[in-house]
């Protein structure tokens, strides 16, 4: 998750500029990410009361892979960036409620703070790699294509590794 978030928040303005759009498109896109992040996080928390959180996480990450794939195939218009930002924003930190809920459910609330802290540590490591590798890719290739491909692979992998988790159905 950190990889996706940091890569996009750091390099989306560069991607928008590469496509020939004004900085206002970047600003509006990042604003849309934030706005839809609120809705997505609230939605994910509510869904966690009705559905298995591992499935919510799998859908969130899997949908990111699909959204990025669609973005890569779409014409790079201003509308494309706005729709992409809104859709991705919906999953942005919407992974936090089901992740915290799943950690608490599997390991109990006694260890929740420590285990969720470790989860956030790995998030930050992913964030570092997303921002740093995005810069390296741009410096060496002059575009972000390899990062988009890595993003798709990591999102698909994240979706798949959530599925085998043994989680009881919500009450």
C-alpha positions as a Markdown table, in Angstrom:
| # | Residue | x | y | z |
|---|---|---|---|---|
| 1 | Unk | 0.0 | 0.0 | 0.0 |
| 2 | Unk | 2.8 | 2.4 | 0.9 |
| 3 | Unk | 4.4 | 1.8 | -2.5 |
| 4 | Unk | 1.3 | 2.9 | -4.4 |
| 5 | Unk | 0.5 | 5.9 | -2.2 |
| 6 | Unk | 4.0 | 7.4 | -2.1 |
| 7 | Unk | 4.7 | 6.8 | -5.8 |
| 8 | Unk | 1.5 | 8.5 | -6.8 |
| 9 | Unk | 1.6 | 11.4 | -4.4 |
| 10 | Unk | 5.2 | 12.1 | -5.3 |
| 11 | Unk | 5.2 | 11.4 | -9.0 |
| 12 | Unk | 1.6 | 12.1 | -10.2 |
| 13 | Unk | 2.5 | 15.8 | -10.9 |
| 14 | Unk | 5.4 | 14.6 | -13.0 |
| 15 | Unk | 3.2 | 12.2 | -14.9 |
| 16 | Unk | 0.6 | 14.9 | -15.5 |
| 17 | Unk | 3.4 | 17.2 | -16.8 |
| 18 | Unk | 4.7 | 14.5 | -19.1 |
| 19 | Unk | 1.3 | 14.2 | -20.6 |
| 20 | Unk | 1.3 | 18.0 | -21.4 |
| 21 | Unk | -1.2 | 19.2 | -18.8 |
| 22 | Unk | -1.0 | 22.2 | -16.5 |
| 23 | Unk | 0.0 | 22.0 | -12.8 |
| 24 | Unk | -3.7 | 22.7 | -12.0 |
| 25 | Unk | -4.6 | 19.2 | -13.2 |
| 26 | Unk | -2.1 | 17.7 | -10.8 |
| 27 | Unk | -3.5 | 19.8 | -7.9 |
| 28 | Unk | -7.1 | 18.9 | -8.7 |
| 29 | Unk | -6.2 | 15.2 | -9.0 |
| 30 | Unk | -4.4 | 15.1 | -5.7 |
| 31 | Unk | -7.4 | 17.0 | -4.2 |
| 32 | Unk | -9.8 | 14.4 | -5.6 |
| 33 | Unk | -7.6 | 11.6 | -4.2 |
| 34 | Unk | -8.0 | 13.2 | -0.7 |
| 35 | Unk | -11.7 | 13.7 | -1.1 |
| 36 | Unk | -12.5 | 10.2 | -2.3 |
| 37 | Unk | -10.1 | 8.8 | 0.3 |
| 38 | Unk | -12.5 | 10.0 | 3.0 |
| 39 | Unk | -15.4 | 8.2 | 1.4 |
| 40 | Unk | -13.4 | 5.1 | 0.7 |
| 41 | Unk | -12.1 | 4.8 | 4.3 |
| 42 | Unk | -15.6 | 5.2 | 5.8 |
| 43 | Unk | -17.0 | 2.7 | 3.3 |
| 44 | Unk | -14.3 | 0.1 | 4.1 |
| 45 | Unk | -14.9 | 0.5 | 7.8 |
| 46 | Unk | -18.6 | 0.0 | 7.4 |
| 47 | Unk | -18.1 | -3.0 | 5.0 |
| 48 | Unk | -15.8 | -4.6 | 7.6 |
| 49 | Unk | -18.8 | -5.0 | 9.9 |
| 50 | Unk | -20.6 | -7.1 | 7.3 |
| 51 | Unk | -18.0 | -8.9 | 5.2 |
| 52 | Unk | -14.7 | -10.6 | 5.8 |
| 53 | Unk | -12.0 | -8.0 | 5.9 |
| 54 | Unk | -9.6 | -10.2 | 3.8 |
| 55 | Unk | -12.0 | -10.0 | 0.9 |
| 56 | Unk | -12.3 | -6.2 | 1.3 |
| 57 | Unk | -8.5 | -5.9 | 1.2 |
| 58 | Unk | -8.3 | -8.3 | -1.8 |
| 59 | Unk | -10.9 | -6.2 | -3.7 |
| 60 | Unk | -9.2 | -2.9 | -2.8 |
| 61 | Unk | -5.8 | -4.1 | -4.0 |
| 62 | Unk | -7.1 | -6.0 | -7.0 |
| 63 | Unk | -9.1 | -2.9 | -8.1 |
| 64 | Unk | -5.9 | -0.8 | -7.9 |
| 65 | Unk | -4.2 | -3.2 | -10.4 |
| 66 | Unk | -7.2 | -2.9 | -12.7 |
| 67 | Unk | -7.5 | 0.9 | -12.4 |
| 68 | Unk | -3.8 | 1.4 | -13.2 |
| 69 | Unk | -4.2 | -1.0 | -16.2 |
| 70 | Unk | -7.2 | 1.0 | -17.5 |
| 71 | Unk | -5.3 | 4.3 | -16.9 |
| 72 | Unk | -2.4 | 3.0 | -19.0 |
| 73 | Unk | -4.7 | 2.2 | -21.8 |
| 74 | Unk | -6.8 | 5.4 | -21.6 |
| 75 | Unk | -6.0 | 8.6 | -23.5 |
| 76 | Unk | -4.2 | 11.0 | -21.1 |
| 77 | Unk | -6.9 | 13.7 | -21.0 |
| 78 | Unk | -7.6 | 15.9 | -18.0 |
| 79 | Unk | -10.8 | 13.9 | -17.4 |
| 80 | Unk | -8.7 | 10.6 | -17.4 |
| 81 | Unk | -6.6 | 12.0 | -14.6 |
| 82 | Unk | -9.6 | 13.2 | -12.6 |
| 83 | Unk | -11.4 | 9.9 | -12.9 |
| 84 | Unk | -8.2 | 7.9 | -12.1 |
| 85 | Unk | -7.6 | 10.1 | -9.1 |
| 86 | Unk | -11.1 | 9.7 | -7.8 |
| 87 | Unk | -11.2 | 5.9 | -8.3 |
| 88 | Unk | -7.7 | 5.4 | -6.8 |
| 89 | Unk | -8.5 | 7.8 | -4.0 |
| 90 | Unk | -11.4 | 5.6 | -3.0 |
| 91 | Unk | -8.9 | 2.8 | -2.2 |
| 92 | Unk | -6.1 | 5.2 | -1.0 |
| 93 | Unk | -6.2 | 4.5 | 2.7 |
| 94 | Unk | -9.4 | 2.5 | 2.7 |
| 95 | Unk | -7.1 | -0.4 | 3.4 |
| 96 | Unk | -6.4 | 0.9 | 7.0 |
| 97 | Unk | -9.8 | 0.0 | 8.6 |
| 98 | Unk | -9.8 | -3.6 | 7.4 |
| 99 | Unk | -6.1 | -4.1 | 8.1 |
| 100 | Unk | -6.5 | -2.9 | 11.6 |
| 101 | Unk | -9.7 | -4.9 | 12.1 |
| 102 | Unk | -8.0 | -8.0 | 10.7 |
| 103 | Unk | -4.9 | -7.7 | 12.9 |
| 104 | Unk | -7.2 | -7.2 | 15.9 |
| 105 | Unk | -9.4 | -10.1 | 15.0 |
| 106 | Unk | -6.5 | -12.5 | 14.4 |
| 107 | Unk | -4.2 | -11.6 | 17.2 |
| 108 | Unk | -6.5 | -9.9 | 19.8 |
| 109 | Unk | -6.5 | -6.3 | 21.0 |
| 110 | Unk | -3.7 | -7.0 | 23.5 |
| 111 | Unk | -1.1 | -6.9 | 20.7 |
| 112 | Unk | -3.0 | -4.7 | 18.3 |
| 113 | Unk | -0.9 | -1.5 | 18.9 |
| 114 | Unk | 2.4 | -3.3 | 18.4 |
| 115 | Unk | 1.4 | -5.4 | 15.4 |
| 116 | Unk | -0.4 | -2.5 | 13.7 |
| 117 | Unk | 2.8 | -0.4 | 14.4 |
| 118 | Unk | 4.8 | -3.1 | 12.5 |
| 119 | Unk | 2.3 | -3.0 | 9.7 |
| 120 | Unk | 2.7 | 0.8 | 9.4 |
| 121 | Unk | 6.5 | 0.3 | 9.5 |
| 122 | Unk | 6.3 | -1.9 | 6.4 |
| 123 | Unk | 3.9 | 0.7 | 4.9 |
| 124 | Unk | 6.6 | 3.3 | 5.3 |
| 125 | Unk | 9.3 | 1.1 | 3.8 |
| 126 | Unk | 7.0 | 0.6 | 0.8 |
| 127 | Unk | 6.4 | 4.3 | 0.7 |
| 128 | Unk | 10.1 | 5.0 | 0.6 |
| 129 | Unk | 10.6 | 2.5 | -2.2 |
| 130 | Unk | 7.7 | 3.9 | -4.2 |
| 131 | Unk | 8.9 | 7.5 | -4.1 |
| 132 | Unk | 12.6 | 6.6 | -4.5 |
| 133 | Unk | 12.2 | 4.1 | -7.3 |
| 134 | Unk | 9.9 | 6.4 | -9.1 |
| 135 | Unk | 12.6 | 9.0 | -9.1 |
| 136 | Unk | 15.2 | 6.5 | -10.3 |
| 137 | Unk | 12.9 | 5.3 | -13.0 |
| 138 | Unk | 12.3 | 8.8 | -14.3 |
| 139 | Unk | 16.0 | 9.7 | -14.1 |
| 140 | Unk | 17.1 | 6.6 | -16.1 |
| 141 | Unk | 14.2 | 6.0 | -18.4 |
| 142 | Unk | 12.6 | 9.5 | -18.8 |
| 143 | Unk | 9.1 | 8.0 | -18.0 |
| 144 | Unk | 7.3 | 6.1 | -15.3 |
| 145 | Unk | 6.1 | 3.1 | -17.3 |
| 146 | Unk | 8.2 | 0.5 | -15.4 |
| 147 | Unk | 6.8 | 1.9 | -12.1 |
| 148 | Unk | 3.2 | 1.5 | -13.4 |
| 149 | Unk | 4.0 | -2.1 | -14.2 |
| 150 | Unk | 5.5 | -2.7 | -10.8 |
| 151 | Unk | 2.5 | -1.0 | -9.2 |
| 152 | Unk | 0.1 | -3.4 | -11.1 |
| 153 | Unk | 2.2 | -6.4 | -10.0 |
| 154 | Unk | 2.4 | -5.4 | -6.4 |
| 155 | Unk | -1.3 | -4.6 | -6.2 |
| 156 | Unk | -2.2 | -8.0 | -7.7 |
| 157 | Unk | 0.2 | -9.7 | -5.3 |
| 158 | Unk | -1.3 | -7.8 | -2.3 |
| 159 | Unk | -4.8 | -8.9 | -3.4 |
| 160 | Unk | -3.8 | -12.5 | -3.7 |
| 161 | Unk | -1.9 | -12.8 | -0.4 |
| 162 | Unk | -5.0 | -11.7 | 1.5 |
| 163 | Unk | -7.1 | -14.5 | 0.3 |
| 164 | Unk | -5.6 | -17.4 | 2.2 |
| 165 | Unk | -6.0 | -15.6 | 5.6 |
| 166 | Unk | -8.2 | -17.6 | 7.9 |
| 167 | Unk | -10.8 | -15.2 | 9.1 |
| 168 | Unk | -14.1 | -15.9 | 10.7 |
| 169 | Unk | -17.2 | -14.5 | 9.3 |
| 170 | Unk | -18.5 | -11.3 | 11.0 |
| 171 | Unk | -21.1 | -11.8 | 13.6 |
